[in-house]
Short mmCIF file of C-alpha atoms and ligand atoms in Angstrom, two decimals:
data_model
loop_
_atom_site.label_atom_id
_atom_site.label_comp_id
_atom_site.label_asym_id
_atom_site.label_seq_id
_atom_site.Cartn_x
_atom_site.Cartn_y
_atom_site.Cartn_z
CA MET A 552 78.21 -33.84 18.43
CA ARG A 553 75.81 -30.93 18.64
CA LYS A 554 75.40 -28.50 15.79
CA LYS A 555 77.01 -25.05 15.88
CA ILE A 556 74.78 -22.37 14.42
CA ILE A 557 75.53 -18.70 13.70
CA ALA A 558 72.38 -16.79 12.81
CA GLY A 559 72.04 -13.19 11.67
CA ASN A 560 68.80 -11.43 12.63
CA TRP A 561 68.37 -8.41 10.40
CA LYS A 562 65.28 -7.19 12.24
CA MET A 563 63.34 -4.50 10.29
CA ASN A 564 66.28 -3.32 8.20
CA LYS A 565 67.30 -3.22 4.51
CA SER A 566 65.52 -2.66 1.23
CA PHE A 567 65.10 -5.59 -1.13
CA ASP A 568 68.10 -4.55 -3.25
CA GLU A 569 70.26 -4.05 -0.17
CA CYS A 570 69.19 -7.48 1.04
CA MET A 571 70.16 -9.17 -2.22
CA ALA A 572 73.53 -7.41 -2.26
CA LEU A 573 74.30 -8.44 1.32
CA VAL A 574 73.37 -12.09 0.75
CA SER A 575 75.49 -12.20 -2.37
CA GLU A 576 78.56 -10.67 -0.65
CA LEU A 577 78.18 -12.78 2.45
CA SER A 578 77.68 -16.10 0.66
CA ASN A 579 80.78 -15.43 -1.45
CA MET A 580 82.83 -14.63 1.65
CA ILE A 581 81.63 -17.81 3.34
CA LYS A 582 82.44 -19.90 0.27
CA ASP A 583 85.95 -18.44 -0.04
CA GLU A 584 86.91 -17.98 3.59
CA TYR A 585 84.97 -20.30 5.91
CA HIS A 586 86.19 -23.85 6.43
CA GLY A 587 84.49 -24.59 9.74
CA SER A 588 81.48 -26.76 10.45
CA ALA A 589 78.89 -24.24 11.68
CA GLU A 590 75.62 -23.75 9.89
CA VAL A 591 74.97 -20.10 8.98
CA VAL A 592 71.39 -18.83 9.05
CA ILE A 593 70.34 -15.58 7.40
CA ILE A 594 67.15 -14.19 8.92
CA PRO A 595 65.91 -11.26 6.84
CA PRO A 596 62.50 -9.60 7.04
CA SER A 597 59.95 -12.27 6.00
CA LEU A 598 59.14 -10.48 2.71
CA TYR A 599 62.58 -11.44 1.43
CA ILE A 600 62.85 -15.07 2.57
CA ASN A 601 61.80 -16.53 -0.73
CA SER A 602 64.46 -14.63 -2.69
CA VAL A 603 67.12 -15.25 -0.06
CA SER A 604 66.53 -18.99 0.08
CA ARG A 605 66.65 -19.23 -3.73
CA MET A 606 69.98 -17.41 -3.74
CA LEU A 607 71.29 -19.86 -1.18
CA ALA A 608 70.09 -23.01 -2.93
CA ASP A 609 73.64 -24.11 -3.82
CA PHE A 610 75.09 -23.50 -0.35
CA ASN A 611 74.65 -26.48 1.92
CA ASN A 612 75.99 -24.66 4.99
CA ILE A 613 73.80 -21.52 4.72
CA SER A 614 70.03 -21.49 5.36
CA SER A 615 67.40 -18.84 5.81
CA GLY A 616 64.75 -18.22 8.39
CA ALA A 617 62.13 -15.88 9.81
CA GLN A 618 62.03 -13.55 12.79
CA ASN A 619 58.56 -14.55 13.97
CA CYS A 620 55.46 -16.46 12.90
CA SER A 621 51.82 -16.83 13.85
CA ASN A 622 50.69 -19.37 16.41
CA HIS A 623 47.89 -20.25 13.96
CA ALA A 624 48.28 -22.55 10.97
CA SER A 625 46.08 -20.52 8.58
CA GLY A 626 42.91 -18.46 8.42
CA ALA A 627 41.51 -14.99 9.05
CA TYR A 628 44.47 -13.43 10.88
CA THR A 629 45.17 -10.28 8.88
CA GLY A 630 48.83 -9.38 8.72
CA GLU A 631 50.09 -12.65 10.13
CA ILE A 632 52.52 -15.10 8.49
CA SER A 633 52.33 -18.82 9.21
CA ALA A 634 55.15 -21.31 9.65
CA ALA A 635 53.84 -23.17 6.57
CA MET A 636 54.21 -20.01 4.47
CA ILE A 637 57.76 -19.53 5.69
CA LYS A 638 58.50 -23.16 4.87
CA SER A 639 57.00 -22.79 1.39
CA CYS A 640 59.43 -19.90 0.78
CA GLY A 641 62.44 -22.00 1.82
CA GLY A 642 62.82 -20.87 5.44
CA LYS A 643 64.17 -23.47 7.87
CA TYR A 644 64.52 -21.68 11.21
CA ILE A 645 62.06 -19.34 12.95
CA ILE A 646 63.02 -17.09 15.85
CA ILE A 647 60.41 -17.34 18.58
CA GLY A 648 60.23 -15.05 21.60
CA HIS A 649 62.91 -12.52 20.73
CA SER A 650 63.00 -10.01 23.59
CA GLU A 651 61.72 -7.29 21.23
CA ARG A 652 58.63 -9.43 20.57
CA ARG A 653 58.20 -10.04 24.30
CA GLN A 654 58.73 -6.37 25.17
CA TYR A 655 56.96 -4.47 22.35
CA PHE A 656 54.32 -6.96 21.27
CA GLY A 657 53.41 -8.47 24.63
CA GLU A 658 54.31 -12.05 23.75
CA THR A 659 54.08 -14.25 26.84
CA ASN A 660 55.61 -17.65 27.52
CA ASP A 661 52.19 -19.32 27.04
CA TRP A 662 51.69 -17.65 23.70
CA LEU A 663 55.23 -18.51 22.64
CA ALA A 664 54.65 -22.17 23.54
CA LYS A 665 51.89 -22.19 20.92
CA LYS A 666 54.19 -20.60 18.36
CA ILE A 667 56.80 -23.27 19.10
CA ASP A 668 54.11 -25.89 18.36
CA ALA A 669 53.24 -24.13 15.09
CA VAL A 670 56.90 -24.20 13.99
CA LEU A 671 57.36 -27.86 14.92
CA ALA A 672 54.11 -28.84 13.17
CA GLU A 673 55.84 -27.80 9.93
CA ASN A 674 59.04 -29.68 10.80
CA LEU A 675 60.97 -26.42 11.02
CA ASN A 676 63.40 -25.44 13.78
CA PRO A 677 62.46 -22.80 16.34
CA ILE A 678 65.20 -20.60 17.76
CA TYR A 679 63.62 -19.91 21.15
CA CYS A 680 65.01 -16.76 22.81
CA VAL A 681 65.29 -16.36 26.55
CA GLY A 682 67.05 -13.77 28.65
CA GLU A 683 66.75 -11.55 31.67
CA THR A 684 66.54 -7.77 31.93
CA LEU A 685 69.21 -5.75 33.71
CA GLU A 686 66.90 -5.28 36.70
CA GLU A 687 66.36 -9.04 36.94
CA ARG A 688 70.09 -9.71 36.81
CA GLU A 689 70.86 -7.03 39.38
CA SER A 690 68.23 -8.42 41.74
CA ASN A 691 69.70 -11.88 41.21
CA SER A 692 66.42 -13.28 39.92
CA HIS A 693 67.79 -14.15 36.47
CA PHE A 694 67.92 -17.90 37.06
CA ASP A 695 64.24 -17.89 38.12
CA VAL A 696 63.27 -15.86 35.06
CA LEU A 697 65.21 -18.17 32.74
CA THR A 698 63.73 -21.28 34.37
CA LYS A 699 60.23 -19.91 33.80
CA GLN A 700 60.93 -18.92 30.19
CA VAL A 701 62.47 -22.28 29.32
CA SER A 702 59.94 -24.46 31.15
CA GLU A 703 56.78 -22.55 30.16
CA GLY A 704 57.86 -22.14 26.54
CA LEU A 705 59.28 -25.60 25.91
CA PHE A 706 58.66 -28.24 28.53
CA HIS A 707 55.30 -29.34 27.10
CA LEU A 708 57.32 -30.87 24.21
CA ASN A 709 58.31 -34.52 24.05
CA ALA A 710 61.99 -35.45 23.68
CA GLU A 711 61.74 -35.92 19.93
CA GLN A 712 60.23 -32.46 19.46
CA MET A 713 62.79 -30.93 21.82
CA ALA A 714 65.56 -32.27 19.58
CA ALA A 715 64.46 -29.82 16.85
CA VAL A 716 64.70 -26.78 19.13
CA VAL A 717 67.58 -24.30 19.33
CA ILE A 718 67.74 -22.02 22.38
CA ALA A 719 69.27 -18.54 22.20
CA TYR A 720 70.32 -16.99 25.48
CA GLU A 721 70.05 -13.25 24.93
CA PRO A 722 70.35 -11.11 28.05
CA VAL A 723 68.13 -8.12 27.29
CA TRP A 724 70.73 -5.74 28.72
CA ALA A 725 73.23 -6.89 26.10
CA ILE A 726 71.04 -6.59 22.99
CA GLY A 727 71.99 -3.66 20.78
CA THR A 728 73.73 -1.95 23.70
CA GLY A 729 77.34 -2.76 22.87
CA LYS A 730 77.52 -4.45 26.31
CA THR A 731 78.30 -8.15 25.94
CA ALA A 732 77.88 -10.65 28.74
CA SER A 733 81.33 -11.83 29.78
CA THR A 734 82.21 -15.30 28.56
CA ALA A 735 81.97 -16.51 32.18
CA GLN A 736 78.48 -15.01 32.61
CA ALA A 737 77.25 -16.51 29.34
CA GLN A 738 78.81 -19.92 30.01
CA GLU A 739 77.24 -20.01 33.48
CA VAL A 740 73.76 -19.42 32.04
CA HIS A 741 74.25 -21.82 29.12
CA ALA A 742 75.33 -24.59 31.51
CA PHE A 743 72.32 -23.77 33.70
CA ILE A 744 69.90 -24.04 30.75
CA ARG A 745 71.50 -27.28 29.56
CA ASN A 746 71.08 -28.69 33.05
CA LEU A 747 67.38 -27.73 33.12
CA VAL A 748 66.93 -29.63 29.86
CA LYS A 749 68.88 -32.59 31.21
CA GLU A 750 66.70 -32.78 34.32
CA LYS A 751 63.48 -32.59 32.29
CA TYR A 752 64.54 -34.88 29.41
CA SER A 753 67.84 -36.74 29.41
CA ASN A 754 71.60 -36.38 29.12
CA GLU A 755 71.31 -37.13 25.44
CA VAL A 756 68.74 -34.42 24.68
CA ALA A 757 70.73 -31.88 26.71
CA ASP A 758 74.05 -32.83 25.09
CA ASN A 759 72.59 -32.44 21.62
CA LEU A 760 70.90 -29.09 22.30
CA THR A 761 72.38 -26.10 20.47
CA ILE A 762 72.45 -23.05 22.74
CA GLN A 763 73.40 -19.81 21.01
CA TYR A 764 74.51 -16.65 22.77
CA GLY A 765 73.15 -13.30 21.58
CA GLY A 766 73.86 -9.75 22.69
CA SER A 767 76.37 -7.43 21.00
CA VAL A 768 78.42 -10.27 19.51
CA LYS A 769 81.23 -8.93 17.32
CA ALA A 770 84.30 -10.43 15.70
CA GLU A 771 86.36 -9.08 18.64
CA ASN A 772 84.47 -11.04 21.31
CA ALA A 773 83.32 -14.05 19.26
CA VAL A 774 86.49 -16.15 19.55
CA GLU A 775 86.42 -16.02 23.32
CA LEU A 776 82.66 -16.61 23.57
CA PHE A 777 82.88 -19.60 21.22
CA SER A 778 85.67 -21.14 23.27
CA ALA A 779 83.24 -21.79 26.14
CA PRO A 780 82.06 -25.40 26.27
CA ASP A 781 78.32 -24.68 26.34
CA ILE A 782 78.21 -21.84 23.79
CA ASP A 783 77.28 -23.40 20.46
CA GLY A 784 77.04 -20.35 18.25
CA ALA A 785 75.49 -16.92 18.17
CA LEU A 786 72.37 -15.01 17.30
CA VAL A 787 73.71 -11.74 15.92
CA GLY A 788 71.81 -8.49 15.35
CA GLY A 789 73.71 -5.31 14.46
CA ALA A 790 76.93 -6.98 13.31
CA ALA A 791 74.98 -9.20 10.88
CA LEU A 792 73.95 -6.18 8.81
CA GLN A 793 77.35 -5.96 7.13
CA SER A 794 78.95 -8.82 5.27
CA ARG A 795 82.49 -8.27 6.61
CA SER A 796 81.56 -8.09 10.27
CA PHE A 797 79.20 -11.08 10.06
CA ALA A 798 81.69 -13.18 8.07
CA ASP A 799 84.37 -12.44 10.68
CA ILE A 800 82.07 -13.67 13.46
CA ILE A 801 81.37 -16.85 11.47
CA LYS A 802 85.11 -17.40 10.99
CA ALA A 803 85.56 -17.29 14.77
CA MET A 804 83.71 -20.62 14.99
CA ALA A 805 85.95 -23.59 14.17
C1 PEP B 1344 69.53 -9.66 18.66
O1 PEP B 1344 68.74 -8.79 18.34
O2 PEP B 1344 69.15 -10.84 18.71
C2 PEP B 1344 70.88 -9.25 18.99
C3 PEP B 1344 71.62 -10.10 19.63
O3 PEP B 1344 71.25 -7.98 18.64
P1 PEP B 1344 72.73 -7.34 18.79
O4 PEP B 1344 73.70 -8.35 18.23
O5 PEP B 1344 72.68 -6.09 17.95
O6 PEP B 1344 72.94 -7.08 20.22
#
């Protein structure tokens, strides 16, 4: 059975003390209140990963991760952080290709494919984000856009490498806007992505692939989203910045 994963992307928010307080509150809530099988991933700014992963050492259902990494393994790349550095600080997952990275930092599918390789070279798990803009959805080109993002970013991998990948479907028009895709819209895209993976690899690889939904997920819409057969968790932004709202989303996953 494929893994369910709920990840909280804090983006560029929180001081160190605020970060520590949130991890402490959240991990206690999960310990006391969550009896489901999902893995929870806390994705703070990279500066804090080391401290976060140490705080989580005793929790086998909570991991930490990073929001981005370099496509290079090491060297003279001022300001960059490598997958190996993230691993050495206890990070397990790395978000690759978040729409904010694509939009504000010009990251292309080709470039992201190299970042995926860098993550896999360290035996970490990439969370590869795909999703269409509002214009692309309204012009009905979203399936073409998604096909390009998935195939150009991932389809150079072999089946064994693909098994380490998580995909997050995040329609750009739903991120931070309060507008969630309907469960039917999200399920349709998740099934479409799973089918692309099945055609390229196999039934087995597709069946085992975790596909998260992201875009204004809240406790109020999580139960319905998680009831869809191809939605295997969530990548959460705004609602992950408070322990109560994030814990309630986690509790929506059986
Ligand atoms: C995100 O940034 O990945 C995200 C889904 O944000 P939000 O939940 O705030 O829409």
